[in-house]
C-alpha cells in the first residue's frame, strides 16, 4: 500500500481520495452520534454490527453520507428496532448489560437451552421463570435463536406485561395475540377487564377507557 508504484497507492492518490475520507469520517461520526443518543456501549455496537438481522437488518456501515445514497428508507426499520432495544434494555435491566448478554448467548454456536434463557429473562424482568417459559412457548419461541431478535423479545415483554396486568393465563391471552382482532377478541378483552371490578367501579373505569375512543 505504501509502494508508490502499486495499484492501491494510485487509487488512494486519486482526486476522489479526499471525498472517500470525508464520507468515512461522516459515517463514523453518525454511527457514534446514534450510539450515544441510544445509550449503546461498545459491546452493544459490536453485537449490532455482527448480527444486523437481529435489529431489523440495521447496518451502521450503510448510514447515508451523501445526497445520492438511496438506502436511507431501508434503514428506518432498523432504527425502530434499535430504539425498541434501548427501551427494552432500560425496562429489563435498568440500563445494564443483562439483555445484550442474553442476545449474545442466543447466538453462540452452542447456546444455552430455552429454559436457561427463560430463567435469565425472568431475573431481568422480575417474573417467575415458569411464567416466562409458558409465555415464550405460546409465542413459539422454542429455540435459543428466537431469543436473539429485538422483535421477538419485544413481543415477549409486551405479553408478559399483559399477563401480569390482567392476571391471565397465557392460554387465554393467546387468543388475543392476532394481527386481525375481531369483535370476539374485543369482547373477550372487555369481559376479562370487567371481571376484575365491582359494577360501580367498572362504570368509572369503562368511562375513562371508552370516552376518549
mmCIF file with all atom_site columns, N, CA, C and O in Angstrom, residues 54-56 77-92 99 102-103 121 125 127 135-136 139 141 145-163 170 173 177:
data_model
loop_
_atom_site.group_PDB
_atom_site.id
_atom_site.type_symbol
_atom_site.label_atom_id
_atom_site.label_alt_id
_atom_site.label_comp_id
_atom_site.label_asym_id
_atom_site.label_entity_id
_atom_site.label_seq_id
_atom_site.pdbx_PDB_ins_code
_atom_site.Cartn_x
_atom_site.Cartn_y
_atom_site.Cartn_z
_atom_site.occupancy
_atom_site.B_iso_or_equiv
_atom_site.pdbx_formal_charge
_atom_site.auth_seq_id
_atom_site.auth_comp_id
_atom_site.auth_asym_id
_atom_site.auth_atom_id
_atom_site.pdbx_PDB_model_num
ATOM 1   N N  . UNK A 1 54  ? -30.758 -9.187  13.666 1.00 0.00 ? 54  UNK A N  1
ATOM 2   C CA . UNK A 1 54  ? -31.460 -9.163  14.957 1.00 0.00 ? 54  UNK A CA 1
ATOM 3   C C  . UNK A 1 54  ? -31.994 -7.775  15.286 1.00 0.00 ? 54  UNK A C  1
ATOM 4   O O  . UNK A 1 54  ? -32.739 -7.613  16.258 1.00 0.00 ? 54  UNK A O  1
ATOM 5   N N  . UNK A 1 55  ? -31.621 -6.801  14.495 1.00 0.00 ? 55  UNK A N  1
ATOM 6   C CA . UNK A 1 55  ? -32.037 -5.414  14.720 1.00 0.00 ? 55  UNK A CA 1
ATOM 7   C C  . UNK A 1 55  ? -32.714 -4.860  13.461 1.00 0.00 ? 55  UNK A C  1
ATOM 8   O O  . UNK A 1 55  ? -32.473 -3.723  13.053 1.00 0.00 ? 55  UNK A O  1
ATOM 9   N N  . UNK A 1 56  ? -33.558 -5.668  12.854 1.00 0.00 ? 56  UNK A N  1
ATOM 10  C CA . UNK A 1 56  ? -34.265 -5.212  11.666 1.00 0.00 ? 56  UNK A CA 1
ATOM 11  C C  . UNK A 1 56  ? -33.365 -4.979  10.482 1.00 0.00 ? 56  UNK A C  1
ATOM 12  O O  . UNK A 1 56  ? -33.605 -4.064  9.675  1.00 0.00 ? 56  UNK A O  1
ATOM 13  N N  . UNK A 1 77  ? -36.507 0.866   9.383  1.00 0.00 ? 77  UNK A N  1
ATOM 14  C CA . UNK A 1 77  ? -36.941 -0.262  10.202 1.00 0.00 ? 77  UNK A CA 1
ATOM 15  C C  . UNK A 1 77  ? -35.874 -0.643  11.209 1.00 0.00 ? 77  UNK A C  1
ATOM 16  O O  . UNK A 1 77  ? -36.177 -0.994  12.359 1.00 0.00 ? 77  UNK A O  1
ATOM 17  N N  . UNK A 1 78  ? -34.623 -0.565  10.789 1.00 0.00 ? 78  UNK A N  1
ATOM 18  C CA . UNK A 1 78  ? -33.530 -0.867  11.709 1.00 0.00 ? 78  UNK A CA 1
ATOM 19  C C  . UNK A 1 78  ? -33.458 0.128   12.851 1.00 0.00 ? 78  UNK A C  1
ATOM 20  O O  . UNK A 1 78  ? -33.212 -0.256  14.006 1.00 0.00 ? 78  UNK A O  1
ATOM 21  N N  . UNK A 1 79  ? -33.688 1.406   12.561 1.00 0.00 ? 79  UNK A N  1
ATOM 22  C CA . UNK A 1 79  ? -33.682 2.416   13.612 1.00 0.00 ? 79  UNK A CA 1
ATOM 23  C C  . UNK A 1 79  ? -34.800 2.162   14.622 1.00 0.00 ? 79  UNK A C  1
ATOM 24  O O  . UNK A 1 79  ? -34.613 2.323   15.827 1.00 0.00 ? 79  UNK A O  1
ATOM 25  N N  . UNK A 1 80  ? -35.962 1.753   14.121 1.00 0.00 ? 80  UNK A N  1
ATOM 26  C CA . UNK A 1 80  ? -37.073 1.432   15.013 1.00 0.00 ? 80  UNK A CA 1
ATOM 27  C C  . UNK A 1 80  ? -36.685 0.289   15.942 1.00 0.00 ? 80  UNK A C  1
ATOM 28  O O  . UNK A 1 80  ? -36.933 0.325   17.158 1.00 0.00 ? 80  UNK A O  1
ATOM 29  N N  . UNK A 1 81  ? -36.060 -0.747  15.384 1.00 0.00 ? 81  UNK A N  1
ATOM 30  C CA . UNK A 1 81  ? -35.630 -1.889  16.187 1.00 0.00 ? 81  UNK A CA 1
ATOM 31  C C  . UNK A 1 81  ? -34.583 -1.482  17.220 1.00 0.00 ? 81  UNK A C  1
ATOM 32  O O  . UNK A 1 81  ? -34.621 -1.932  18.365 1.00 0.00 ? 81  UNK A O  1
ATOM 33  N N  . UNK A 1 82  ? -33.665 -0.624  16.814 1.00 0.00 ? 82  UNK A N  1
ATOM 34  C CA . UNK A 1 82  ? -32.617 -0.186  17.734 1.00 0.00 ? 82  UNK A CA 1
ATOM 35  C C  . UNK A 1 82  ? -33.214 0.649   18.864 1.00 0.00 ? 82  UNK A C  1
ATOM 36  O O  . UNK A 1 82  ? -32.798 0.548   20.027 1.00 0.00 ? 82  UNK A O  1
ATOM 37  N N  . UNK A 1 83  ? -34.203 1.472   18.535 1.00 0.00 ? 83  UNK A N  1
ATOM 38  C CA . UNK A 1 83  ? -34.894 2.254   19.556 1.00 0.00 ? 83  UNK A CA 1
ATOM 39  C C  . UNK A 1 83  ? -35.652 1.347   20.519 1.00 0.00 ? 83  UNK A C  1
ATOM 40  O O  . UNK A 1 83  ? -35.639 1.560   21.737 1.00 0.00 ? 83  UNK A O  1
ATOM 41  N N  . UNK A 1 84  ? -36.305 0.310   19.971 1.00 0.00 ? 84  UNK A N  1
ATOM 42  C CA . UNK A 1 84  ? -37.010 -0.643  20.825 1.00 0.00 ? 84  UNK A CA 1
ATOM 43  C C  . UNK A 1 84  ? -36.038 -1.401  21.725 1.00 0.00 ? 84  UNK A C  1
ATOM 44  O O  . UNK A 1 84  ? -36.351 -1.688  22.888 1.00 0.00 ? 84  UNK A O  1
ATOM 45  N N  . UNK A 1 85  ? -34.870 -1.686  21.193 1.00 0.00 ? 85  UNK A N  1
ATOM 46  C CA . UNK A 1 85  ? -33.854 -2.337  22.025 1.00 0.00 ? 85  UNK A CA 1
ATOM 47  C C  . UNK A 1 85  ? -33.497 -1.448  23.223 1.00 0.00 ? 85  UNK A C  1
ATOM 48  O O  . UNK A 1 85  ? -33.372 -1.926  24.350 1.00 0.00 ? 85  UNK A O  1
ATOM 49  N N  . UNK A 1 86  ? -33.321 -0.144  22.948 1.00 0.00 ? 86  UNK A N  1
ATOM 50  C CA . UNK A 1 86  ? -32.988 0.779   24.028 1.00 0.00 ? 86  UNK A CA 1
ATOM 51  C C  . UNK A 1 86  ? -34.056 0.801   25.118 1.00 0.00 ? 86  UNK A C  1
ATOM 52  O O  . UNK A 1 86  ? -33.741 0.845   26.306 1.00 0.00 ? 86  UNK A O  1
ATOM 53  N N  . UNK A 1 87  ? -35.327 0.745   24.698 1.00 0.00 ? 87  UNK A N  1
ATOM 54  C CA . UNK A 1 87  ? -36.423 0.728   25.672 1.00 0.00 ? 87  UNK A CA 1
ATOM 55  C C  . UNK A 1 87  ? -36.419 -0.578  26.469 1.00 0.00 ? 87  UNK A C  1
ATOM 56  O O  . UNK A 1 87  ? -36.583 -0.571  27.693 1.00 0.00 ? 87  UNK A O  1
ATOM 57  N N  . UNK A 1 88  ? -36.228 -1.699  25.764 1.00 0.00 ? 88  UNK A N  1
ATOM 58  C CA . UNK A 1 88  ? -36.190 -2.992  26.447 1.00 0.00 ? 88  UNK A CA 1
ATOM 59  C C  . UNK A 1 88  ? -35.028 -3.043  27.433 1.00 0.00 ? 88  UNK A C  1
ATOM 60  O O  . UNK A 1 88  ? -35.166 -3.546  28.553 1.00 0.00 ? 88  UNK A O  1
ATOM 61  N N  . UNK A 1 89  ? -33.902 -2.547  27.010 1.00 0.00 ? 89  UNK A N  1
ATOM 62  C CA . UNK A 1 89  ? -32.715 -2.546  27.870 1.00 0.00 ? 89  UNK A CA 1
ATOM 63  C C  . UNK A 1 89  ? -32.992 -1.825  29.183 1.00 0.00 ? 89  UNK A C  1
ATOM 64  O O  . UNK A 1 89  ? -32.657 -2.318  30.264 1.00 0.00 ? 89  UNK A O  1
ATOM 65  N N  . UNK A 1 90  ? -33.631 -0.678  29.084 1.00 0.00 ? 90  UNK A N  1
ATOM 66  C CA . UNK A 1 90  ? -33.932 0.092   30.291 1.00 0.00 ? 90  UNK A CA 1
ATOM 67  C C  . UNK A 1 90  ? -34.977 -0.605  31.152 1.00 0.00 ? 90  UNK A C  1
ATOM 68  O O  . UNK A 1 90  ? -34.852 -0.693  32.376 1.00 0.00 ? 90  UNK A O  1
ATOM 69  N N  . UNK A 1 91  ? -36.027 -1.129  30.513 1.00 0.00 ? 91  UNK A N  1
ATOM 70  C CA . UNK A 1 91  ? -37.113 -1.766  31.260 1.00 0.00 ? 91  UNK A CA 1
ATOM 71  C C  . UNK A 1 91  ? -36.681 -3.108  31.854 1.00 0.00 ? 91  UNK A C  1
ATOM 72  O O  . UNK A 1 91  ? -37.127 -3.494  32.930 1.00 0.00 ? 91  UNK A O  1
ATOM 73  N N  . UNK A 1 92  ? -35.828 -3.825  31.132 1.00 0.00 ? 92  UNK A N  1
ATOM 74  C CA . UNK A 1 92  ? -35.362 -5.123  31.613 1.00 0.00 ? 92  UNK A CA 1
ATOM 75  C C  . UNK A 1 92  ? -34.326 -4.979  32.722 1.00 0.00 ? 92  UNK A C  1
ATOM 76  O O  . UNK A 1 92  ? -34.485 -5.510  33.811 1.00 0.00 ? 92  UNK A O  1
ATOM 77  N N  . UNK A 1 99  ? -29.542 -7.682  29.028 1.00 0.00 ? 99  UNK A N  1
ATOM 78  C CA . UNK A 1 99  ? -30.267 -8.018  27.803 1.00 0.00 ? 99  UNK A CA 1
ATOM 79  C C  . UNK A 1 99  ? -29.314 -8.407  26.687 1.00 0.00 ? 99  UNK A C  1
ATOM 80  O O  . UNK A 1 99  ? -29.516 -9.421  26.004 1.00 0.00 ? 99  UNK A O  1
ATOM 81  N N  . UNK A 1 102 ? -27.963 -11.907 27.038 1.00 0.00 ? 102 UNK A N  1
ATOM 82  C CA . UNK A 1 102 ? -28.862 -12.978 26.598 1.00 0.00 ? 102 UNK A CA 1
ATOM 83  C C  . UNK A 1 102 ? -28.849 -13.093 25.077 1.00 0.00 ? 102 UNK A C  1
ATOM 84  O O  . UNK A 1 102 ? -28.803 -14.200 24.519 1.00 0.00 ? 102 UNK A O  1
ATOM 85  N N  . UNK A 1 103 ? -28.877 -11.957 24.389 1.00 0.00 ? 103 UNK A N  1
ATOM 86  C CA . UNK A 1 103 ? -28.859 -11.974 22.926 1.00 0.00 ? 103 UNK A CA 1
ATOM 87  C C  . UNK A 1 103 ? -27.552 -12.567 22.401 1.00 0.00 ? 103 UNK A C  1
ATOM 88  O O  . UNK A 1 103 ? -27.543 -13.285 21.403 1.00 0.00 ? 103 UNK A O  1
ATOM 89  N N  . UNK A 1 121 ? -34.095 -14.352 31.607 1.00 0.00 ? 121 UNK A N  1
ATOM 90  C CA . UNK A 1 121 ? -35.067 -13.297 31.305 1.00 0.00 ? 121 UNK A CA 1
ATOM 91  C C  . UNK A 1 121 ? -35.986 -13.047 32.492 1.00 0.00 ? 121 UNK A C  1
ATOM 92  O O  . UNK A 1 121 ? -36.367 -11.900 32.762 1.00 0.00 ? 121 UNK A O  1
ATOM 93  N N  . UNK A 1 125 ? -36.637 -9.434  34.138 1.00 0.00 ? 125 UNK A N  1
ATOM 94  C CA . UNK A 1 125 ? -37.974 -8.842  34.068 1.00 0.00 ? 125 UNK A CA 1
ATOM 95  C C  . UNK A 1 125 ? -38.755 -8.965  35.371 1.00 0.00 ? 125 UNK A C  1
ATOM 96  O O  . UNK A 1 125 ? -39.900 -8.542  35.444 1.00 0.00 ? 125 UNK A O  1
ATOM 97  N N  . UNK A 1 127 ? -39.969 -11.628 36.850 1.00 0.00 ? 127 UNK A N  1
ATOM 98  C CA . UNK A 1 127 ? -41.097 -12.533 36.676 1.00 0.00 ? 127 UNK A CA 1
ATOM 99  C C  . UNK A 1 127 ? -40.695 -13.934 37.119 1.00 0.00 ? 127 UNK A C  1
ATOM 100 O O  . UNK A 1 127 ? -39.504 -14.240 37.240 1.00 0.00 ? 127 UNK A O  1
ATOM 101 N N  . UNK A 1 135 ? -45.115 -18.302 28.531 1.00 0.00 ? 135 UNK A N  1
ATOM 102 C CA . UNK A 1 135 ? -45.427 -17.265 27.545 1.00 0.00 ? 135 UNK A CA 1
ATOM 103 C C  . UNK A 1 135 ? -44.558 -17.441 26.299 1.00 0.00 ? 135 UNK A C  1
ATOM 104 O O  . UNK A 1 135 ? -45.041 -17.339 25.169 1.00 0.00 ? 135 UNK A O  1
ATOM 105 N N  . UNK A 1 136 ? -43.273 -17.716 26.495 1.00 0.00 ? 136 UNK A N  1
ATOM 106 C CA . UNK A 1 136 ? -42.382 -17.929 25.356 1.00 0.00 ? 136 UNK A CA 1
ATOM 107 C C  . UNK A 1 136 ? -42.854 -19.108 24.510 1.00 0.00 ? 136 UNK A C  1
ATOM 108 O O  . UNK A 1 136 ? -42.823 -19.049 23.273 1.00 0.00 ? 136 UNK A O  1
ATOM 109 N N  . UNK A 1 139 ? -45.715 -18.183 22.369 1.00 0.00 ? 139 UNK A N  1
ATOM 110 C CA . UNK A 1 139 ? -45.280 -17.316 21.273 1.00 0.00 ? 139 UNK A CA 1
ATOM 111 C C  . UNK A 1 139 ? -44.365 -18.056 20.301 1.00 0.00 ? 139 UNK A C  1
ATOM 112 O O  . UNK A 1 139 ? -43.789 -17.437 19.401 1.00 0.00 ? 139 UNK A O  1
ATOM 113 N N  . UNK A 1 141 ? -41.491 -19.386 20.792 1.00 0.00 ? 141 UNK A N  1
ATOM 114 C CA . UNK A 1 141 ? -40.063 -19.141 20.976 1.00 0.00 ? 141 UNK A CA 1
ATOM 115 C C  . UNK A 1 141 ? -39.466 -20.429 21.541 1.00 0.00 ? 141 UNK A C  1
ATOM 116 O O  . UNK A 1 141 ? -39.244 -20.558 22.739 1.00 0.00 ? 141 UNK A O  1
ATOM 117 N N  . UNK A 1 145 ? -32.196 -19.361 19.290 1.00 0.00 ? 145 UNK A N  1
ATOM 118 C CA . UNK A 1 145 ? -32.047 -18.223 18.385 1.00 0.00 ? 145 UNK A CA 1
ATOM 119 C C  . UNK A 1 145 ? -33.264 -17.305 18.422 1.00 0.00 ? 145 UNK A C  1
ATOM 120 O O  . UNK A 1 145 ? -33.174 -16.124 18.053 1.00 0.00 ? 145 UNK A O  1
ATOM 121 N N  . UNK A 1 146 ? -34.408 -17.817 18.881 1.00 0.00 ? 146 UNK A N  1
ATOM 122 C CA . UNK A 1 146 ? -35.603 -16.974 18.995 1.00 0.00 ? 146 UNK A CA 1
ATOM 123 C C  . UNK A 1 146 ? -35.426 -15.881 20.035 1.00 0.00 ? 146 UNK A C  1
ATOM 124 O O  . UNK A 1 146 ? -36.200 -14.917 20.060 1.00 0.00 ? 146 UNK A O  1
ATOM 125 N N  . UNK A 1 147 ? -34.413 -16.025 20.886 1.00 0.00 ? 147 UNK A N  1
ATOM 126 C CA . UNK A 1 147 ? -34.159 -15.047 21.944 1.00 0.00 ? 147 UNK A CA 1
ATOM 127 C C  . UNK A 1 147 ? -33.062 -14.057 21.549 1.00 0.00 ? 147 UNK A C  1
ATOM 128 O O  . UNK A 1 147 ? -32.566 -13.318 22.399 1.00 0.00 ? 147 UNK A O  1
ATOM 129 N N  . UNK A 1 148 ? -32.726 -14.027 20.268 1.00 0.00 ? 148 UNK A N  1
ATOM 130 C CA . UNK A 1 148 ? -31.667 -13.130 19.797 1.00 0.00 ? 148 UNK A CA 1
ATOM 131 C C  . UNK A 1 148 ? -32.207 -11.897 19.103 1.00 0.00 ? 148 UNK A C  1
ATOM 132 O O  . UNK A 1 148 ? -31.460 -10.954 18.844 1.00 0.00 ? 148 UNK A O  1
ATOM 133 N N  . UNK A 1 149 ? -33.492 -11.873 18.789 1.00 0.00 ? 149 UNK A N  1
ATOM 134 C CA . UNK A 1 149 ? -34.078 -10.808 17.979 1.00 0.00 ? 149 UNK A CA 1
ATOM 135 C C  . UNK A 1 149 ? -34.819 -9.789  18.833 1.00 0.00 ? 149 UNK A C  1
ATOM 136 O O  . UNK A 1 149 ? -35.562 -10.153 19.747 1.00 0.00 ? 149 UNK A O  1
ATOM 137 N N  . UNK A 1 150 ? -34.626 -8.515  18.511 1.00 0.00 ? 150 UNK A N  1
ATOM 138 C CA . UNK A 1 150 ? -35.331 -7.454  19.229 1.00 0.00 ? 150 UNK A CA 1
ATOM 139 C C  . UNK A 1 150 ? -36.838 -7.601  19.068 1.00 0.00 ? 150 UNK A C  1
ATOM 140 O O  . UNK A 1 150 ? -37.596 -7.427  20.026 1.00 0.00 ? 150 UNK A O  1
ATOM 141 N N  . UNK A 1 151 ? -37.294 -7.938  17.872 1.00 0.00 ? 151 UNK A N  1
ATOM 142 C CA . UNK A 1 151 ? -38.735 -8.009  17.630 1.00 0.00 ? 151 UNK A CA 1
ATOM 143 C C  . UNK A 1 151 ? -39.397 -9.104  18.461 1.00 0.00 ? 151 UNK A C  1
ATOM 144 O O  . UNK A 1 151 ? -40.474 -8.888  19.038 1.00 0.00 ? 151 UNK A O  1
ATOM 145 N N  . UNK A 1 152 ? -38.779 -10.289 18.555 1.00 0.00 ? 152 UNK A N  1
ATOM 146 C CA . UNK A 1 152 ? -39.390 -11.363 19.335 1.00 0.00 ? 152 UNK A CA 1
ATOM 147 C C  . UNK A 1 152 ? -39.301 -11.088 20.835 1.00 0.00 ? 152 UNK A C  1
ATOM 148 O O  . UNK A 1 152 ? -40.240 -11.391 21.584 1.00 0.00 ? 152 UNK A O  1
ATOM 149 N N  . UNK A 1 153 ? -38.212 -10.497 21.272 1.00 0.00 ? 153 UNK A N  1
ATOM 150 C CA . UNK A 1 153 ? -38.076 -10.156 22.689 1.00 0.00 ? 153 UNK A CA 1
ATOM 151 C C  . UNK A 1 153 ? -39.067 -9.061  23.086 1.00 0.00 ? 153 UNK A C  1
ATOM 152 O O  . UNK A 1 153 ? -39.604 -9.073  24.198 1.00 0.00 ? 153 UNK A O  1
ATOM 153 N N  . UNK A 1 154 ? -39.312 -8.122  22.178 1.00 0.00 ? 154 UNK A N  1
ATOM 154 C CA . UNK A 1 154 ? -40.303 -7.077  22.451 1.00 0.00 ? 154 UNK A CA 1
ATOM 155 C C  . UNK A 1 154 ? -41.695 -7.693  22.582 1.00 0.00 ? 154 UNK A C  1
ATOM 156 O O  . UNK A 1 154 ? -42.462 -7.342  23.487 1.00 0.00 ? 154 UNK A O  1
ATOM 157 N N  . UNK A 1 155 ? -42.018 -8.606  21.682 1.00 0.00 ? 155 UNK A N  1
ATOM 158 C CA . UNK A 1 155 ? -43.321 -9.273  21.732 1.00 0.00 ? 155 UNK A CA 1
ATOM 159 C C  . UNK A 1 155 ? -43.474 -10.062 23.045 1.00 0.00 ? 155 UNK A C  1
ATOM 160 O O  . UNK A 1 155 ? -44.529 -10.046 23.668 1.00 0.00 ? 155 UNK A O  1
ATOM 161 N N  . UNK A 1 156 ? -42.411 -10.736 23.443 1.00 0.00 ? 156 UNK A N  1
ATOM 162 C CA . UNK A 1 156 ? -42.444 -11.488 24.705 1.00 0.00 ? 156 UNK A CA 1
ATOM 163 C C  . UNK A 1 156 ? -42.676 -10.558 25.888 1.00 0.00 ? 156 UNK A C  1
ATOM 164 O O  . UNK A 1 156 ? -43.503 -10.842 26.764 1.00 0.00 ? 156 UNK A O  1
ATOM 165 N N  . UNK A 1 157 ? -41.989 -9.434  25.908 1.00 0.00 ? 157 UNK A N  1
ATOM 166 C CA . UNK A 1 157 ? -42.111 -8.494  27.025 1.00 0.00 ? 157 UNK A CA 1
ATOM 167 C C  . UNK A 1 157 ? -43.521 -7.912  27.096 1.00 0.00 ? 157 UNK A C  1
ATOM 168 O O  . UNK A 1 157 ? -44.097 -7.785  28.167 1.00 0.00 ? 157 UNK A O  1
ATOM 169 N N  . UNK A 1 158 ? -44.083 -7.545  25.953 1.00 0.00 ? 158 UNK A N  1
ATOM 170 C CA . UNK A 1 158 ? -45.444 -6.991  25.950 1.00 0.00 ? 158 UNK A CA 1
ATOM 171 C C  . UNK A 1 158 ? -46.444 -8.027  26.458 1.00 0.00 ? 158 UNK A C  1
ATOM 172 O O  . UNK A 1 158 ? -47.377 -7.714  27.202 1.00 0.00 ? 158 UNK A O  1
ATOM 173 N N  . UNK A 1 159 ? -46.258 -9.277  26.046 1.00 0.00 ? 159 UNK A N  1
ATOM 174 C CA . UNK A 1 159 ? -47.160 -10.333 26.501 1.00 0.00 ? 159 UNK A CA 1
ATOM 175 C C  . UNK A 1 159 ? -47.029 -10.541 28.009 1.00 0.00 ? 159 UNK A C  1
ATOM 176 O O  . UNK A 1 159 ? -48.028 -10.723 28.714 1.00 0.00 ? 159 UNK A O  1
ATOM 177 N N  . UNK A 1 160 ? -45.809 -10.502 28.532 1.00 0.00 ? 160 UNK A N  1
ATOM 178 C CA . UNK A 1 160 ? -45.601 -10.654 29.976 1.00 0.00 ? 160 UNK A CA 1
ATOM 179 C C  . UNK A 1 160 ? -46.272 -9.520  30.749 1.00 0.00 ? 160 UNK A C  1
ATOM 180 O O  . UNK A 1 160 ? -46.829 -9.739  31.835 1.00 0.00 ? 160 UNK A O  1
ATOM 181 N N  . UNK A 1 161 ? -46.222 -8.316  30.194 1.00 0.00 ? 161 UNK A N  1
ATOM 182 C CA . UNK A 1 161 ? -46.871 -7.180  30.862 1.00 0.00 ? 161 UNK A CA 1
ATOM 183 C C  . UNK A 1 161 ? -48.381 -7.359  30.924 1.00 0.00 ? 161 UNK A C  1
ATOM 184 O O  . UNK A 1 161 ? -49.008 -7.071  31.945 1.00 0.00 ? 161 UNK A O  1
ATOM 185 N N  . UNK A 1 162 ? -48.975 -7.846  29.824 1.00 0.00 ? 162 UNK A N  1
ATOM 186 C CA . UNK A 1 162 ? -50.426 -8.063  29.793 1.00 0.00 ? 162 UNK A CA 1
ATOM 187 C C  . UNK A 1 162 ? -50.813 -9.174  30.757 1.00 0.00 ? 162 UNK A C  1
ATOM 188 O O  . UNK A 1 162 ? -51.812 -9.069  31.484 1.00 0.00 ? 162 UNK A O  1
ATOM 189 N N  . UNK A 1 163 ? -50.036 -10.253 30.785 1.00 0.00 ? 163 UNK A N  1
ATOM 190 C CA . UNK A 1 163 ? -50.316 -11.365 31.692 1.00 0.00 ? 163 UNK A CA 1
ATOM 191 C C  . UNK A 1 163 ? -50.331 -10.883 33.137 1.00 0.00 ? 163 UNK A C  1
ATOM 192 O O  . UNK A 1 163 ? -51.211 -11.238 33.925 1.00 0.00 ? 163 UNK A O  1
ATOM 193 N N  . UNK A 1 170 ? -51.597 -17.639 30.050 1.00 0.00 ? 170 UNK A N  1
ATOM 194 C CA . UNK A 1 170 ? -51.154 -17.376 28.687 1.00 0.00 ? 170 UNK A CA 1
ATOM 195 C C  . UNK A 1 170 ? -52.093 -18.010 27.664 1.00 0.00 ? 170 UNK A C  1
ATOM 196 O O  . UNK A 1 170 ? -52.254 -17.494 26.555 1.00 0.00 ? 170 UNK A O  1
ATOM 197 N N  . UNK A 1 173 ? -54.626 -15.436 26.883 1.00 0.00 ? 173 UNK A N  1
ATOM 198 C CA . UNK A 1 173 ? -54.041 -14.299 26.180 1.00 0.00 ? 173 UNK A CA 1
ATOM 199 C C  . UNK A 1 173 ? -53.723 -14.643 24.728 1.00 0.00 ? 173 UNK A C  1
ATOM 200 O O  . UNK A 1 173 ? -53.805 -13.789 23.840 1.00 0.00 ? 173 UNK A O  1
ATOM 201 N N  . UNK A 1 177 ? -53.703 -12.505 20.772 1.00 0.00 ? 177 UNK A N  1
ATOM 202 C CA . UNK A 1 177 ? -52.490 -12.162 20.036 1.00 0.00 ? 177 UNK A CA 1
ATOM 203 C C  . UNK A 1 177 ? -52.651 -12.496 18.556 1.00 0.00 ? 177 UNK A C  1
ATOM 204 O O  . UNK A 1 177 ? -52.100 -13.449 18.037 1.00 0.00 ? 177 UNK A O  1
#
